[in-house]
Short mmCIF file of C-alpha atoms in Angstrom, two decimals:
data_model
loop_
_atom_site.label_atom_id
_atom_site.label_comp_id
_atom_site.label_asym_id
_atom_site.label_seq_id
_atom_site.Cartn_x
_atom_site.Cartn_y
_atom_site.Cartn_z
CA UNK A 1 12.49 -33.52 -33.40
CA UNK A 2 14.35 -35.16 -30.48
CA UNK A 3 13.67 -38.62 -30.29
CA UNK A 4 11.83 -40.28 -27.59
CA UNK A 5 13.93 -41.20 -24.29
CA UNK A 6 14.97 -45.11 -24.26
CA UNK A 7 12.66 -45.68 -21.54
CA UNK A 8 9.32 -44.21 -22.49
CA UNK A 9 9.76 -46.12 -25.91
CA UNK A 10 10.14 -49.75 -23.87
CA UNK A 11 6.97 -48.46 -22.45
CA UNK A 12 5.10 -49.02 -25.01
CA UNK A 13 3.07 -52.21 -25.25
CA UNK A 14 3.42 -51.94 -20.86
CA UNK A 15 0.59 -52.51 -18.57
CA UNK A 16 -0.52 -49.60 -16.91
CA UNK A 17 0.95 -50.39 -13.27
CA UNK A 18 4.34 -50.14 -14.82
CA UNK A 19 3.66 -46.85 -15.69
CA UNK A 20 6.49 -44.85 -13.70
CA UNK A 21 5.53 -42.01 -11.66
CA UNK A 22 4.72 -39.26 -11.56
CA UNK A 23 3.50 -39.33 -14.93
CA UNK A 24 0.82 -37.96 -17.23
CA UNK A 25 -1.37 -40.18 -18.81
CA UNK A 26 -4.43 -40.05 -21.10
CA UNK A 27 -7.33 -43.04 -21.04
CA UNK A 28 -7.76 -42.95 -24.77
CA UNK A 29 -10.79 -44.89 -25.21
CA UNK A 30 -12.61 -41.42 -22.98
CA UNK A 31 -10.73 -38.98 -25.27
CA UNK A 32 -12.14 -40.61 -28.05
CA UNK A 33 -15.65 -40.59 -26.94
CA UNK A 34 -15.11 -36.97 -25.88
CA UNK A 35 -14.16 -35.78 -29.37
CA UNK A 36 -16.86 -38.41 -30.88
CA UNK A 37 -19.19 -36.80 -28.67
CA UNK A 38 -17.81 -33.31 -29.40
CA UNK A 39 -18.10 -33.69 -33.51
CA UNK A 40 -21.97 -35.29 -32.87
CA UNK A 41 -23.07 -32.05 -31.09
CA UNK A 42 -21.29 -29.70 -33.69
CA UNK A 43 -22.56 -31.51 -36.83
CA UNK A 44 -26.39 -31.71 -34.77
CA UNK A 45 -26.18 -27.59 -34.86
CA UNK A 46 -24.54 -26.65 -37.47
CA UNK A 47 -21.72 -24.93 -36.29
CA UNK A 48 -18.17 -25.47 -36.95
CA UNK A 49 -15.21 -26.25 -34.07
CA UNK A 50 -12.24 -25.20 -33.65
CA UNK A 51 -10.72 -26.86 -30.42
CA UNK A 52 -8.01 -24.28 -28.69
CA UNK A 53 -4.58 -26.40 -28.79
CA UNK A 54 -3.42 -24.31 -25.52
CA UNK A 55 -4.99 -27.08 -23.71
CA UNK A 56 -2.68 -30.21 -25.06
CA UNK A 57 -0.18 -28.44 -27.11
CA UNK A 58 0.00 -31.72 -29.45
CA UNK A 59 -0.20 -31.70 -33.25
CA UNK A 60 -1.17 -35.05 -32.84
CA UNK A 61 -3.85 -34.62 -30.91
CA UNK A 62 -5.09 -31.70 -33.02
CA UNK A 63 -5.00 -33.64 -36.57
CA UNK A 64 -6.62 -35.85 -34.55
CA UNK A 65 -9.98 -34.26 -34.21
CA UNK A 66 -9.56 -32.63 -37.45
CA UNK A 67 -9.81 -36.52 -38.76
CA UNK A 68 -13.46 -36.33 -36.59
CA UNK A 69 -14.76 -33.07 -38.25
CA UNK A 70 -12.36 -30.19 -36.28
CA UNK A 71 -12.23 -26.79 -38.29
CA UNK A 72 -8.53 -26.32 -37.24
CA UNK A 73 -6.70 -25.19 -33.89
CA UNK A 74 -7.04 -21.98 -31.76
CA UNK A 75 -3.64 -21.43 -30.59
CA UNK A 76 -2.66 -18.55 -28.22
CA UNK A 77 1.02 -17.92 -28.73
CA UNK A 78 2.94 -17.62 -31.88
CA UNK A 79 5.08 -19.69 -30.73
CA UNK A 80 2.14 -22.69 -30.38
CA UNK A 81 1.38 -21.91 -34.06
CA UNK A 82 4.72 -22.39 -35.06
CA UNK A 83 5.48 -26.31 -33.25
CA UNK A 84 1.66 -27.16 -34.56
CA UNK A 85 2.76 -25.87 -38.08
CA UNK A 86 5.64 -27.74 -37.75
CA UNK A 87 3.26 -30.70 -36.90
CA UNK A 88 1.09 -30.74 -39.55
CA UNK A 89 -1.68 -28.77 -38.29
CA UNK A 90 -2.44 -26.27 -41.65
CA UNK A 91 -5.14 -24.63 -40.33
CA UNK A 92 -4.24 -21.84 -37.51
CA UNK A 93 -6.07 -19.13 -35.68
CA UNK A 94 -3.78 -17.17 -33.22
CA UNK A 95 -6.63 -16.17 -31.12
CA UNK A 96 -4.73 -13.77 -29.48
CA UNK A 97 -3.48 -9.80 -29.85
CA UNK A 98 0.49 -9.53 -31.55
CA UNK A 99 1.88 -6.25 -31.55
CA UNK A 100 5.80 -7.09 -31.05
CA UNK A 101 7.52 -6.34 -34.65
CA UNK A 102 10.03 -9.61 -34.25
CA UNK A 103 6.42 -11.43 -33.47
CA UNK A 104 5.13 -10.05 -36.36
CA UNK A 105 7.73 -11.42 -38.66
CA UNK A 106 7.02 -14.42 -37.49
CA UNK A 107 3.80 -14.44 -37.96
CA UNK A 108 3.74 -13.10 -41.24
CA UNK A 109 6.22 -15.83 -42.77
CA UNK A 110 4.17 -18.46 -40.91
CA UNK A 111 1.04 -17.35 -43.01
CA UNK A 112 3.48 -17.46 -46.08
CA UNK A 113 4.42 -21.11 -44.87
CA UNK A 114 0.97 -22.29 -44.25
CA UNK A 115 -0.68 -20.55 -47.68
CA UNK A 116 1.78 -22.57 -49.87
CA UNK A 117 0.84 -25.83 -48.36
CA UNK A 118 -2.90 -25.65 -48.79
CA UNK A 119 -3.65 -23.67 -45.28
CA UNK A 120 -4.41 -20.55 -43.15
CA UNK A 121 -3.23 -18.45 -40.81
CA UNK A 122 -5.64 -15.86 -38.23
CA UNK A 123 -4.91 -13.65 -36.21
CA UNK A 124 -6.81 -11.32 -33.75
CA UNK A 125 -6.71 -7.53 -33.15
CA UNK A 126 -7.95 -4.97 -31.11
CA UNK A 127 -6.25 -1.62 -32.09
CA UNK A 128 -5.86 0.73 -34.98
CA UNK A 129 -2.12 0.27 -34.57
CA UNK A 130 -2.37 -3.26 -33.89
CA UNK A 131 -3.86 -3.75 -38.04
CA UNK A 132 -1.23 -0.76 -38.86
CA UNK A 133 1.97 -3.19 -37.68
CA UNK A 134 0.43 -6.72 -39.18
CA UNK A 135 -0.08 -4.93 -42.30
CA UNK A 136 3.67 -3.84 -42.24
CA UNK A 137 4.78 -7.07 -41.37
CA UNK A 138 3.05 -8.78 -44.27
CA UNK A 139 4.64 -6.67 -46.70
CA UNK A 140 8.13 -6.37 -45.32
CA UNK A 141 7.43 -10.08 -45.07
CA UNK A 142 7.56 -10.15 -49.46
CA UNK A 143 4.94 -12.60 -49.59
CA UNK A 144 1.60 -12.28 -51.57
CA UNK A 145 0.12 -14.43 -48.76
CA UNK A 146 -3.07 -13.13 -46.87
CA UNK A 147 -3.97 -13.38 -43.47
CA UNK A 148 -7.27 -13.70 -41.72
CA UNK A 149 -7.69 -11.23 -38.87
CA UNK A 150 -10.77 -11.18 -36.45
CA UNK A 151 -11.73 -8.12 -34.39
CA UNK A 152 -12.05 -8.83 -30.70
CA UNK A 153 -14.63 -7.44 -28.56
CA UNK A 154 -14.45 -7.86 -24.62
CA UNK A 155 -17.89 -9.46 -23.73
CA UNK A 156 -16.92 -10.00 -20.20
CA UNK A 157 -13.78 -11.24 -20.06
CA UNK A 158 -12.04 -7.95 -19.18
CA UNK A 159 -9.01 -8.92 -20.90
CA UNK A 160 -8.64 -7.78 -24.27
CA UNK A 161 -11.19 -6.23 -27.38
CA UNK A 162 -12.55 -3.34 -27.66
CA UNK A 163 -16.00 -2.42 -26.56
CA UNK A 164 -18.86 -4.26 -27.89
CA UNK A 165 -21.00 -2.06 -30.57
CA UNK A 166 -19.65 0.79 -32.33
CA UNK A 167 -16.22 0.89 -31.31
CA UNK A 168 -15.16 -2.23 -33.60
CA UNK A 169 -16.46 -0.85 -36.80
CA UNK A 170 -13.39 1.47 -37.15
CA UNK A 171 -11.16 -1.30 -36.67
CA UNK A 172 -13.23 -3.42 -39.59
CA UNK A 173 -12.58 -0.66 -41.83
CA UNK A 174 -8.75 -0.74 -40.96
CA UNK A 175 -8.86 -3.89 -41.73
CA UNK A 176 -10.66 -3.83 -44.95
CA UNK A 177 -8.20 -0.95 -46.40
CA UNK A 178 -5.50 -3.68 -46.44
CA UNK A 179 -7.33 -6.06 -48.38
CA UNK A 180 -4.07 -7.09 -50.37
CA UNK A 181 -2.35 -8.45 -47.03
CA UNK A 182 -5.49 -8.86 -44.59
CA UNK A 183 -8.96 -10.65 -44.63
CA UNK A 184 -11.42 -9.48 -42.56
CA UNK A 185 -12.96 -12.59 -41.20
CA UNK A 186 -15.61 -11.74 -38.72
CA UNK A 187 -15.18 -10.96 -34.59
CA UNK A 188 -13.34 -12.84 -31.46
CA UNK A 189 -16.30 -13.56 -28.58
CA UNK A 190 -14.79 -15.14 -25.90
CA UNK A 191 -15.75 -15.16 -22.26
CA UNK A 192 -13.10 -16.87 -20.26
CA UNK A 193 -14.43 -16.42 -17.26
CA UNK A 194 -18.04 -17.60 -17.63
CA UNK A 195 -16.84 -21.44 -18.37
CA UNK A 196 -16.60 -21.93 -14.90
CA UNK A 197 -19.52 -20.04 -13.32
CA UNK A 198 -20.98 -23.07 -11.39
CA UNK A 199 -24.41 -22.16 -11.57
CA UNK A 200 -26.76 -23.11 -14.65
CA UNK A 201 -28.58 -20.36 -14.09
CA UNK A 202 -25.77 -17.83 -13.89
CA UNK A 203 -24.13 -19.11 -17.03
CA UNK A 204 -27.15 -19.01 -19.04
CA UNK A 205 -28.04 -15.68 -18.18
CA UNK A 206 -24.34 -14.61 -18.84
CA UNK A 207 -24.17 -16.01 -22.05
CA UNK A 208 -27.10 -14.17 -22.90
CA UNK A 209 -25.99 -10.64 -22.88
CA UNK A 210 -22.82 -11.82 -24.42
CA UNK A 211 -24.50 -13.19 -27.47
CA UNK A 212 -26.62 -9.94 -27.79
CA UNK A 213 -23.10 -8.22 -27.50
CA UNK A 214 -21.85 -10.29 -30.43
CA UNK A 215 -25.05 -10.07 -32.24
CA UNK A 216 -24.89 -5.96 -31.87
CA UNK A 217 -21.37 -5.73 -32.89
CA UNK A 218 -22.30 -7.48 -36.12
CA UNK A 219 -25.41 -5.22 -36.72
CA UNK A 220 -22.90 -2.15 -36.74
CA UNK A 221 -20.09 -3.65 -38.75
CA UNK A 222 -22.61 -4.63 -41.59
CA UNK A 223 -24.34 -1.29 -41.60
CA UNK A 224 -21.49 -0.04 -42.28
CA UNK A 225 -21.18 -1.94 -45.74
CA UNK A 226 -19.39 -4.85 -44.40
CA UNK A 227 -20.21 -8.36 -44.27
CA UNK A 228 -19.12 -10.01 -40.74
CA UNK A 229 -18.12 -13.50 -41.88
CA UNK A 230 -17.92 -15.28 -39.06
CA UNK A 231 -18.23 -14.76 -34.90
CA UNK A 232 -16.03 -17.35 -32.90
CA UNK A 233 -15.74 -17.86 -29.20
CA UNK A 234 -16.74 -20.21 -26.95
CA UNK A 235 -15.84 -22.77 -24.39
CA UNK A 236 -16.38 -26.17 -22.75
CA UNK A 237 -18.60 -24.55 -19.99
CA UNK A 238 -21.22 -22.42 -21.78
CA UNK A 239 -20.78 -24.35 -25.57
CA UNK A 240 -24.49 -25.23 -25.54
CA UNK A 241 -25.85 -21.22 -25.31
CA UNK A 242 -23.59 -20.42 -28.15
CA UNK A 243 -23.94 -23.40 -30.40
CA UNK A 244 -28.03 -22.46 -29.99
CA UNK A 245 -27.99 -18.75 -30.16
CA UNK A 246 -27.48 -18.22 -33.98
CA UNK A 247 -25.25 -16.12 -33.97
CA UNK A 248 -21.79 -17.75 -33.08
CA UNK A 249 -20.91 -20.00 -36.71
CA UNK A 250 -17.91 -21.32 -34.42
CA UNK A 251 -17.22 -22.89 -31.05
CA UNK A 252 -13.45 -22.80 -29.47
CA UNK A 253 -14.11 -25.63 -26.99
CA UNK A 254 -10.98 -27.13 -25.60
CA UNK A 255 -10.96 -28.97 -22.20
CA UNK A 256 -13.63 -30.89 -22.93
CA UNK A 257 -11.05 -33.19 -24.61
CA UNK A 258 -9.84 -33.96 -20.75
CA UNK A 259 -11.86 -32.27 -18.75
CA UNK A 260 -9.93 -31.69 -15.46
CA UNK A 261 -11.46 -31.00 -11.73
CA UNK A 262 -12.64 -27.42 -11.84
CA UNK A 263 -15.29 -28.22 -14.68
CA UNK A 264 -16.11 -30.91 -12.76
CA UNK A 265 -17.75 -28.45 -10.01
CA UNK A 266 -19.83 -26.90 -12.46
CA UNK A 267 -23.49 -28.02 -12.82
CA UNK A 268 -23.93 -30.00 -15.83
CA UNK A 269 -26.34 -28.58 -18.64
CA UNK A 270 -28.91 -31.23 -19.50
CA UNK A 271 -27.85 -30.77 -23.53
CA UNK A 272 -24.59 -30.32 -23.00
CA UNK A 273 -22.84 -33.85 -24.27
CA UNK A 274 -21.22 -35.92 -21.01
CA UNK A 275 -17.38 -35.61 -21.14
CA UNK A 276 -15.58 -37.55 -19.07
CA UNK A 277 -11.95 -37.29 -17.43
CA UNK A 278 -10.08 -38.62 -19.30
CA UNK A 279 -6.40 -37.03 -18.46
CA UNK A 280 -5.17 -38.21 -14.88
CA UNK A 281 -1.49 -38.02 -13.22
CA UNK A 282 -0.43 -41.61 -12.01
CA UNK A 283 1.42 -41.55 -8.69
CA UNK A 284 2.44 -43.74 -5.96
CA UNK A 285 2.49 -43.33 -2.48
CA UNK A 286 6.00 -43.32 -1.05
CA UNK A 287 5.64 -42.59 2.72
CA UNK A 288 2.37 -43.31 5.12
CA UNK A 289 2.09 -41.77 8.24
CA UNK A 290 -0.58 -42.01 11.41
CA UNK A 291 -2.13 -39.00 10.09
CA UNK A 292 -1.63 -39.07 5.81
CA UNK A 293 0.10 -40.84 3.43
CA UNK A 294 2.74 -38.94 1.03
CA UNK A 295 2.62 -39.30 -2.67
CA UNK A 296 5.20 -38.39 -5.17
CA UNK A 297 3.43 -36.06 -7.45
CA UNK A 298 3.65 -32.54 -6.30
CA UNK A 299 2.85 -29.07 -7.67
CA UNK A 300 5.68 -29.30 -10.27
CA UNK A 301 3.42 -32.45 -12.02
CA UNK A 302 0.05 -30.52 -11.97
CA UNK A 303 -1.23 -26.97 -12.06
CA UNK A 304 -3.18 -25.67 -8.72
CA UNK A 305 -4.13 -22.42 -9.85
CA UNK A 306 -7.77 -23.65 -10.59
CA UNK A 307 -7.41 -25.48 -7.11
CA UNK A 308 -5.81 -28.98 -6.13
CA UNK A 309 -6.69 -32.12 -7.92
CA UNK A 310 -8.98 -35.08 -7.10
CA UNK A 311 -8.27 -38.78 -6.22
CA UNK A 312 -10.19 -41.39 -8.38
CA UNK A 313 -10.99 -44.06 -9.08
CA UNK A 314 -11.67 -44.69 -5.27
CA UNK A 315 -15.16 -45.90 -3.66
CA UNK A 316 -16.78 -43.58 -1.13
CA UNK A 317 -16.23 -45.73 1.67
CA UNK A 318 -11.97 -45.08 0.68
CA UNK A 319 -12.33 -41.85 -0.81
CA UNK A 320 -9.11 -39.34 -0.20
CA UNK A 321 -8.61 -35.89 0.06
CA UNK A 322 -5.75 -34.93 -1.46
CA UNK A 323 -3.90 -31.89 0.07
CA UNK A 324 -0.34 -29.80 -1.16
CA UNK A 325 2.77 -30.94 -0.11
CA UNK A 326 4.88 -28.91 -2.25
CA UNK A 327 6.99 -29.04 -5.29
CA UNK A 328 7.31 -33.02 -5.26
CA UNK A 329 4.81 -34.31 -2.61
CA UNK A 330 1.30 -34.87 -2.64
CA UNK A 331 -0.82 -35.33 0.72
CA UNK A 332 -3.11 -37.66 1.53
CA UNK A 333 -5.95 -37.19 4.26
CA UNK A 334 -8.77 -39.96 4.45
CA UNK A 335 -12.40 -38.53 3.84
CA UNK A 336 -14.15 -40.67 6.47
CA UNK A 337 -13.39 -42.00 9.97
CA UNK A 338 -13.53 -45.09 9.46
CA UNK A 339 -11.27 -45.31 5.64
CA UNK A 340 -8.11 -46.35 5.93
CA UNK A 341 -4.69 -44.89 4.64
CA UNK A 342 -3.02 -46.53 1.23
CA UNK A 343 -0.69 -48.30 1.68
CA UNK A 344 3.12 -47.98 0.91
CA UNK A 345 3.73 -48.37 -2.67
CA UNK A 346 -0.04 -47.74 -3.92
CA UNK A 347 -0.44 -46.42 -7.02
CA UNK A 348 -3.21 -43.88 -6.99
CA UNK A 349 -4.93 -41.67 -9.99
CA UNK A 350 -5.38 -37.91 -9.75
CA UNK A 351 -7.60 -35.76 -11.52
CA UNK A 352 -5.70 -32.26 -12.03
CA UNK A 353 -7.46 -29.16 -10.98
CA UNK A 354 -6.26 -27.32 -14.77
CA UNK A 355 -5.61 -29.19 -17.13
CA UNK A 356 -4.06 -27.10 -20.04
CA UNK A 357 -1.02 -25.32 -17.53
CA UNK A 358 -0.55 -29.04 -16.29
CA UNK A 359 -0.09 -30.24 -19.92
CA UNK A 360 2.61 -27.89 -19.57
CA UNK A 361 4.57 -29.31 -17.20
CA UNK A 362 4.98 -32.56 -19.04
CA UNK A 363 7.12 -33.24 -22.34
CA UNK A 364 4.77 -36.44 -23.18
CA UNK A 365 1.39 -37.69 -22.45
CA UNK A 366 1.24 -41.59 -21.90
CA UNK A 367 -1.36 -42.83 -23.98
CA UNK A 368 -3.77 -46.16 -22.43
CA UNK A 369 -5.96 -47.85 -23.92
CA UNK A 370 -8.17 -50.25 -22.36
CA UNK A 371 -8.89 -48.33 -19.11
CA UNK A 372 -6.37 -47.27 -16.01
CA UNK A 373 -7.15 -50.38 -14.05
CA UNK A 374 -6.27 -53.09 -16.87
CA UNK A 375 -4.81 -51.27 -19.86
CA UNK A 376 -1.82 -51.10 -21.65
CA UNK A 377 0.23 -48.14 -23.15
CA UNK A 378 -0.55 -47.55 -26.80
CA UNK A 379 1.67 -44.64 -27.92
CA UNK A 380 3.23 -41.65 -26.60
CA UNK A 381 1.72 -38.58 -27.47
CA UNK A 382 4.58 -35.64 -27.31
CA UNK A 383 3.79 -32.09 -25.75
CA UNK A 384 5.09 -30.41 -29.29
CA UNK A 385 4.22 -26.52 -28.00
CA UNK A 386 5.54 -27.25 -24.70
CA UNK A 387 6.93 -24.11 -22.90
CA UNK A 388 6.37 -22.15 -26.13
CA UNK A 389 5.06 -19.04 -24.88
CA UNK A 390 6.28 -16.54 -27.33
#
């Protein structure tokens, strides 16, 4: 592990408007109530969580909520698995297809790794051949380790799994016939796409006819003579339909550990628990104009494929609208008539549109605690699974 550059080390111990920019920080007192909040509405319905690691890409962050009640980690890259594993994190479910024979390898001898300190490894599938390959891979592998493998079923997502219904009980039977090398250990639920469907409504209703999809699957796995375990999926934006439906025993909610600007568009569920922002991107403004000021954190500090981020931290009466200026510049429009530019040298807080493909662009996350206006940096919190997309 490379050691942390001079200068982010002195940090430490810094007030928070010495932060340099552009930077990533996390407010650490709202991550903490997020996961508080998070493990309160778990425990209150019985279902387990398994927060997807895409999202912050930190062991440290993921033993972290495992110290609050967290099953484990989704991860969705073998490559993720491995810098968690090499973290700490023992508990791993690749929730993801792997068909690549070097891949396979790897995973294989990362379930080895994990078994022999206490831990497990999952994987998902959706294909005959798919099973056929892991299987191989286990035993070329020369370990008597076992690894748990979910069947995925596309409930909406159009992305991968088969059919809901009939079309996964082949592949539970696959999976079954390896019982030396694999576990069968229920089905992948996911849809992606109906996190951020703004409308209450809309999501409900969604959600619906993917938990009777889940539900169904199940009925024709077990009547054909096998028990279904387990049914996992889930996200930050629709978490209260499964968590109340029954049927899903575990919830793969991720961003609600920083929330980020697209999920704030979405109308708020009344029992959903209140998350707040708690990742921002410091920058400063370096150049003011008649018409905008310029900051210095552009596209290559934040993600804008969910859409650009938001200024905070600002009153009404000074909001801004911030608009792309490229790979290193951020613009800055005022909101209302009668607001005013910042001036040169303000430091300003953005809200990214994505948060887990901005986590990305960053090797560390400056930790604060004590709030972005009077804090103080805590720790550094290193982006382990950065740029791991193998």
């Amino acid at each position: 592990m490379k050691p942390l550059p001079e200068a982010l080390r002195a940090s430490i111990g810094a007030r928070v408007d010495l932060i340099d920019t552009p930077a990533l920080v996390v407010d650490l007192d709202a991550m903490e109530r997020n996961i508080q909040r998070m493990a309160d509405f778990a425990r209150k319905h019985r279902v387990r969580w398994r927060p997807h690691a895409k999202l912050h890409k930190s062991a440290e962050l993921a033993l972290l909520m495992q110290q609050a009640g967290a099953q484990g980690v989704c991860v969705q890259k073998v490559a993720e698995a491995e810098a968690l594993a090499a973290g700490g994190v023992t508990d791993i479910y690749i929730s993801n297809q792997v068909v690549a024979g070097p891949k396979l390898l790897r995973v294989a001898r990362l379930a080895a790794q994990l078994a022999a300190r206490g831990g497990r490894l999952a994987l998902a599938v959706d294909h005959p051949e798919g099973i056929e390959r892991l299987a191989e891979a286990m035993a070329l592998a020369g370990s008597d380790a076992c690894i748990d493998v979910f069947v995925e079923i596309d409930v909406g997502q159009g992305r991968c799994g088969v059919p809901p219904g009939e079309d996964a009980v082949p592949l539970a039977q696959a999976i079954v016939r390896h019982a030396q090398r694999l576990r069968f250990a229920g089905l992948q639920a996911y849809h992606g796409r109906a996190q951020h469907l703004t409308g209450m409504a809309e999501r409900r209703e969604t959600i619906a006819g993917v938990v009777r999809a889940a539900a169904y699957t199940r009925h024709c796995i077990e009547a054909a003579g096998i028990p279904v375990p387990l049914i996992t999926g889930s996200g930050t934006g629709t978490l209260v339909h499964e968590a109340a439906s029954g049927v899903y025993g575990e919830l793969q909610a991720g961003s609600f550990l920083f929330m980020d600007a697209d999920y704030a568009r979405n109308e708020r569920e009344p029992a959903q628990p209140t998350f707040e922002h708690s990742l921002f991107i410091k920058t400063q403004v370096i150049s003011v104009r008649d018409t905008h000021a310029v900051c210095d954190a552009g596209h290559k500090s934040h993600a804008i494929d969910s859409g650009l981020p938001l200024v905070a931290m600002l009153p009404p009466e000074r909001a801004l609208r911030y608009g792309n200026g490229g790979d290193e510049h951020g613009l800055l429009y005022t909101e209302s008539p009668k607001a005013r530019l910042p001036a040169l040298g303000r430091m300003l807080w953005l809200i990214p549109g994505h948060c887990d493909p901005t986590v990305n662009l960053h090797d560390h996350l400056i930790g604060v605690r004590g709030g972005l206006a009077l804090g103080t940096v805590e720790r550094i919190i290193r982006v382990d699974a950065r740029g791991a997309l193998t």
